[in-house]
């Protein structure tokens, strides 16, 4: 009787170990269901194997000694980097320079020098609102033609009218009374009278001028304005160099 019980216990233990080997880790209820035995018998078998060191109870389940449940790696997919959105760069317009490389006519430079006296290249460029390179060629041309004279003042080049041109502009001595009273009135009245009149009466009816006629009148008026500007510049020059002209005239008479 004892031998049968031992054999039955050995077979049961082998079957329990086989179940644990197959299931890796399971509860007593799962083992009893797998072996199709009562839960109490399954628990008794498991405790017996535990005492023998053939099974162990850990973390709420039965397993063979040394069994560890493999850890599951929680691999989370990292989001792919979002590609940067390429936006077109805004083209910022560069600020225009105040002084551009536009050129100035020689006549305008001569008028400025006649009105203000000797000038340096920088002062002329500043008065006309251009860069130095815009008037350099015009000054060289004027000096080459004899219209201007280049002098050195305090180590710097200055441009002025030559003495011969000053004598030609006014050969006779000029007094204070002659400039405003005689010359200016006689010269100014002539171009002013030539201005076109837009208020002249018509003999019969009103005739509206054509755009071409108005454009011609505008050009004529601009021409008279330029003549008046030249006259004003010459008068300013005469008044500025009045004493010099008188001295040159006296020296010419004495010689």
Short mmCIF file of C-alpha atoms in Angstrom, two decimals:
data_model
loop_
_atom_site.label_atom_id
_atom_site.label_comp_id
_atom_site.label_asym_id
_atom_site.label_seq_id
_atom_site.Cartn_x
_atom_site.Cartn_y
_atom_site.Cartn_z
CA UNK A 1 0.00 0.00 0.00
CA UNK A 2 2.85 2.31 0.87
CA UNK A 3 4.64 1.46 -2.36
CA UNK A 4 1.56 2.33 -4.43
CA UNK A 5 1.23 5.68 -2.62
CA UNK A 6 4.90 6.46 -3.25
CA UNK A 7 4.59 5.59 -6.91
CA UNK A 8 1.44 7.69 -7.17
CA UNK A 9 3.16 10.61 -5.48
CA UNK A 10 6.17 10.25 -7.79
CA UNK A 11 3.97 10.15 -10.87
CA UNK A 12 2.00 13.16 -9.61
CA UNK A 13 5.20 15.07 -8.90
CA UNK A 14 6.55 14.22 -12.31
CA UNK A 15 3.32 15.35 -13.89
CA UNK A 16 3.39 18.60 -11.85
CA UNK A 17 6.97 19.27 -12.87
CA UNK A 18 6.10 18.48 -16.48
CA UNK A 19 3.21 20.93 -16.33
CA UNK A 20 5.45 23.61 -14.81
CA UNK A 21 8.08 22.94 -17.43
CA UNK A 22 5.48 23.28 -20.15
CA UNK A 23 3.65 26.31 -18.68
CA UNK A 24 6.83 28.02 -17.38
CA UNK A 25 4.84 29.84 -14.73
CA UNK A 26 1.23 29.37 -13.66
CA UNK A 27 -1.07 29.61 -10.71
CA UNK A 28 -2.26 26.59 -8.71
CA UNK A 29 -5.72 26.89 -10.25
CA UNK A 30 -4.27 26.85 -13.80
CA UNK A 31 -2.09 23.82 -12.94
CA UNK A 32 -5.10 21.96 -11.46
CA UNK A 33 -7.12 22.67 -14.58
CA UNK A 34 -4.24 21.52 -16.80
CA UNK A 35 -3.83 18.26 -14.84
CA UNK A 36 -7.61 17.81 -14.45
CA UNK A 37 -7.35 17.33 -10.69
CA UNK A 38 -8.78 19.03 -7.64
CA UNK A 39 -7.31 22.37 -6.61
CA UNK A 40 -6.49 21.05 -3.14
CA UNK A 41 -4.50 18.15 -4.57
CA UNK A 42 -2.65 20.52 -6.92
CA UNK A 43 -1.70 22.79 -4.02
CA UNK A 44 -0.50 19.85 -1.96
CA UNK A 45 1.65 18.62 -4.84
CA UNK A 46 3.15 22.04 -5.41
CA UNK A 47 3.99 22.48 -1.71
CA UNK A 48 5.61 19.08 -1.67
CA UNK A 49 7.80 20.01 -4.64
CA UNK A 50 8.58 23.31 -2.99
CA UNK A 51 9.89 21.50 0.11
CA UNK A 52 12.03 19.33 -2.12
CA UNK A 53 13.37 22.37 -3.89
CA UNK A 54 11.95 21.29 -7.25
CA UNK A 55 9.42 24.16 -7.47
CA UNK A 56 9.03 27.64 -6.06
CA UNK A 57 6.27 30.10 -5.53
CA UNK A 58 7.18 33.66 -6.61
CA UNK A 59 5.16 36.73 -7.53
CA UNK A 60 1.81 34.95 -7.26
CA UNK A 61 2.72 31.97 -9.45
CA UNK A 62 4.44 28.57 -9.43
CA UNK A 63 7.46 27.81 -11.54
CA UNK A 64 10.63 25.74 -11.68
CA UNK A 65 13.61 27.01 -9.64
CA UNK A 66 15.55 29.79 -11.30
CA UNK A 67 12.83 30.67 -13.79
CA UNK A 68 12.49 34.35 -14.45
CA UNK A 69 9.82 35.79 -16.61
CA UNK A 70 11.46 37.43 -19.59
CA UNK A 71 11.16 41.13 -19.49
CA UNK A 72 9.25 42.67 -22.32
CA UNK A 73 10.96 45.60 -23.93
CA UNK A 74 8.66 48.51 -24.28
CA UNK A 75 9.85 49.83 -27.57
CA UNK A 76 8.11 53.01 -28.42
CA UNK A 77 8.47 54.26 -31.90
CA UNK A 78 10.07 57.62 -31.88
CA UNK A 79 8.37 60.13 -34.10
CA UNK A 80 10.29 60.93 -37.20
CA UNK A 81 11.76 64.40 -37.26
CA UNK A 82 9.60 66.80 -39.15
CA UNK A 83 11.38 68.17 -42.14
CA UNK A 84 11.71 71.94 -41.90
CA UNK A 85 9.53 73.90 -44.23
CA UNK A 86 11.72 75.88 -46.56
CA UNK A 87 10.28 79.30 -47.05
CA UNK A 88 11.58 81.70 -49.64
CA UNK A 89 13.70 84.40 -48.13
CA UNK A 90 12.31 87.85 -48.31
CA UNK A 91 14.42 90.05 -50.46
CA UNK A 92 14.88 93.30 -48.60
CA UNK A 93 15.43 96.12 -51.05
CA UNK A 94 18.60 97.92 -50.34
CA UNK A 95 18.26 101.52 -49.42
CA UNK A 96 19.11 103.82 -52.22
CA UNK A 97 22.06 106.00 -51.62
CA UNK A 98 21.29 109.62 -51.31
CA UNK A 99 24.16 110.51 -53.62
CA UNK A 100 24.02 108.60 -56.85
CA UNK A 101 26.48 108.49 -59.68
CA UNK A 102 24.48 110.75 -61.95
CA UNK A 103 26.49 113.28 -63.87
CA UNK A 104 26.22 117.04 -63.78
CA UNK A 105 26.61 119.26 -66.83
CA UNK A 106 29.56 121.57 -67.08
CA UNK A 107 27.34 124.63 -67.43
CA UNK A 108 25.69 123.93 -64.08
CA UNK A 109 29.07 123.65 -62.36
CA UNK A 110 30.27 126.92 -63.92
CA UNK A 111 27.09 128.67 -62.74
CA UNK A 112 27.55 127.39 -59.21
CA UNK A 113 31.19 128.50 -59.11
CA UNK A 114 30.25 131.89 -60.55
CA UNK A 115 27.63 132.35 -57.84
CA UNK A 116 29.57 131.05 -54.84
CA UNK A 117 33.21 131.56 -55.81
CA UNK A 118 35.93 128.94 -55.73
CA UNK A 119 34.69 125.51 -54.69
CA UNK A 120 36.24 122.16 -53.93
CA UNK A 121 35.07 118.94 -55.52
CA UNK A 122 33.32 117.86 -52.33
CA UNK A 123 31.41 121.12 -51.93
CA UNK A 124 30.28 121.05 -55.56
CA UNK A 125 29.10 117.46 -55.21
CA UNK A 126 27.19 118.37 -52.05
CA UNK A 127 25.51 121.38 -53.67
CA UNK A 128 24.34 119.31 -56.63
CA UNK A 129 23.43 116.24 -54.56
CA UNK A 130 25.66 113.82 -56.43
CA UNK A 131 28.75 111.74 -55.77
CA UNK A 132 32.24 113.07 -56.41
CA UNK A 133 32.62 110.72 -59.37
CA UNK A 134 29.59 112.35 -60.99
CA UNK A 135 31.33 115.72 -61.41
CA UNK A 136 35.01 114.76 -61.73
CA UNK A 137 34.88 114.25 -65.50
CA UNK A 138 32.88 117.45 -66.03
CA UNK A 139 35.41 119.49 -64.03
CA UNK A 140 38.35 118.03 -65.95
CA UNK A 141 36.62 118.84 -69.22
CA UNK A 142 35.94 122.42 -68.12
CA UNK A 143 39.56 122.89 -67.03
CA UNK A 144 40.80 121.49 -70.34
CA UNK A 145 38.58 123.89 -72.28
CA UNK A 146 39.69 126.86 -70.20
CA UNK A 147 36.23 127.50 -68.78
CA UNK A 148 37.46 126.83 -65.22
CA UNK A 149 40.77 127.23 -63.45
CA UNK A 150 42.16 124.79 -60.91
CA UNK A 151 44.07 126.30 -57.98
CA UNK A 152 45.66 124.85 -54.87
CA UNK A 153 44.37 126.34 -51.61
CA UNK A 154 45.66 124.93 -48.32
CA UNK A 155 46.80 121.73 -49.99
CA UNK A 156 43.47 121.09 -51.71
CA UNK A 157 42.30 121.65 -55.26
CA UNK A 158 39.72 124.36 -55.75
CA UNK A 159 37.99 125.31 -58.96
CA UNK A 160 37.18 128.88 -59.96
CA UNK A 161 36.62 131.13 -62.95
CA UNK A 162 39.74 132.31 -64.79
CA UNK A 163 40.61 136.05 -64.65
CA UNK A 164 40.12 136.47 -68.41
CA UNK A 165 36.51 135.33 -68.15
CA UNK A 166 35.84 137.78 -65.35
CA UNK A 167 37.16 140.65 -67.50
CA UNK A 168 35.10 139.55 -70.50
CA UNK A 169 31.90 139.42 -68.49
CA UNK A 170 32.26 143.12 -67.47
CA UNK A 171 35.00 145.15 -69.20
CA UNK A 172 33.92 148.50 -67.74
CA UNK A 173 33.92 149.51 -64.07
CA UNK A 174 30.69 148.70 -62.38
CA UNK A 175 29.16 150.88 -59.68
CA UNK A 176 26.43 150.13 -57.22
CA UNK A 177 23.91 152.23 -59.09
CA UNK A 178 24.58 150.73 -62.51
CA UNK A 179 23.99 147.11 -61.62
CA UNK A 180 20.41 147.17 -60.34
CA UNK A 181 19.19 150.26 -62.16
CA UNK A 182 20.55 150.07 -65.72
CA UNK A 183 21.66 146.58 -66.64
CA UNK A 184 19.23 144.43 -64.70
CA UNK A 185 16.10 146.27 -65.76
CA UNK A 186 17.05 146.47 -69.41
CA UNK A 187 17.99 142.79 -69.67
CA UNK A 188 15.20 141.32 -67.59
CA UNK A 189 12.34 143.14 -69.27
CA UNK A 190 13.13 141.63 -72.67
CA UNK A 191 12.61 137.94 -71.79
CA UNK A 192 9.73 138.69 -69.48
CA UNK A 193 7.83 140.34 -72.32
CA UNK A 194 8.27 137.22 -74.40
CA UNK A 195 6.34 134.99 -71.97
CA UNK A 196 3.27 133.46 -73.62
CA UNK A 197 -0.01 134.87 -72.43
CA UNK A 198 -2.81 132.44 -71.79
CA UNK A 199 -5.37 135.19 -71.03
CA UNK A 200 -5.38 137.05 -74.32
CA UNK A 201 -8.88 137.75 -75.55
CA UNK A 202 -10.23 136.22 -78.74
CA UNK A 203 -12.00 138.36 -81.35
CA UNK A 204 -15.10 136.25 -81.75
CA UNK A 205 -15.20 133.18 -79.52
CA UNK A 206 -13.06 131.15 -77.16
CA UNK A 207 -10.68 128.72 -78.86
CA UNK A 208 -9.17 126.05 -76.63
CA UNK A 209 -5.49 125.50 -77.54
CA UNK A 210 -4.35 122.03 -78.51
CA UNK A 211 -1.93 120.05 -76.32
CA UNK A 212 0.84 120.59 -78.86
CA UNK A 213 0.38 124.36 -78.66
CA UNK A 214 0.40 124.29 -74.86
CA UNK A 215 3.57 122.17 -74.89
CA UNK A 216 5.23 124.70 -77.20
CA UNK A 217 4.24 127.53 -74.86
CA UNK A 218 5.67 125.63 -71.90
CA UNK A 219 8.99 125.09 -73.66
CA UNK A 220 9.15 128.77 -74.53
CA UNK A 221 8.43 129.76 -70.94
CA UNK A 222 11.13 127.37 -69.65
CA UNK A 223 13.63 128.87 -72.06
CA UNK A 224 12.91 132.37 -70.76
CA UNK A 225 13.22 131.12 -67.19
CA UNK A 226 16.65 129.66 -67.97
CA UNK A 227 17.72 132.99 -69.46
CA UNK A 228 16.57 134.81 -66.34
CA UNK A 229 18.48 132.32 -64.17
CA UNK A 230 21.66 132.95 -66.15
CA UNK A 231 21.15 136.69 -65.85
CA UNK A 232 20.70 136.37 -62.09
CA UNK A 233 23.88 134.30 -61.81
CA UNK A 234 25.87 136.83 -63.82
CA UNK A 235 24.58 139.72 -61.73
CA UNK A 236 25.55 137.95 -58.52
CA UNK A 237 29.02 137.31 -59.92
CA UNK A 238 29.44 140.93 -60.98
CA UNK A 239 28.44 142.20 -57.55
CA UNK A 240 30.72 139.72 -55.82
CA UNK A 241 33.81 140.62 -57.83
CA UNK A 242 33.00 144.29 -58.29
CA UNK A 243 36.04 145.59 -56.43
CA UNK A 244 38.35 143.17 -58.22
CA UNK A 245 37.03 144.25 -61.59
CA UNK A 246 37.51 147.92 -60.70
CA UNK A 247 41.12 147.28 -59.69
CA UNK A 248 41.86 145.31 -62.86
CA UNK A 249 40.34 148.05 -64.97
CA UNK A 250 42.42 150.72 -63.21
CA UNK A 251 45.59 148.69 -63.74
CA UNK A 252 44.72 148.27 -67.39
CA UNK A 253 44.27 152.02 -67.83
CA UNK A 254 47.49 152.83 -65.99
CA UNK A 255 49.41 150.38 -68.12
#
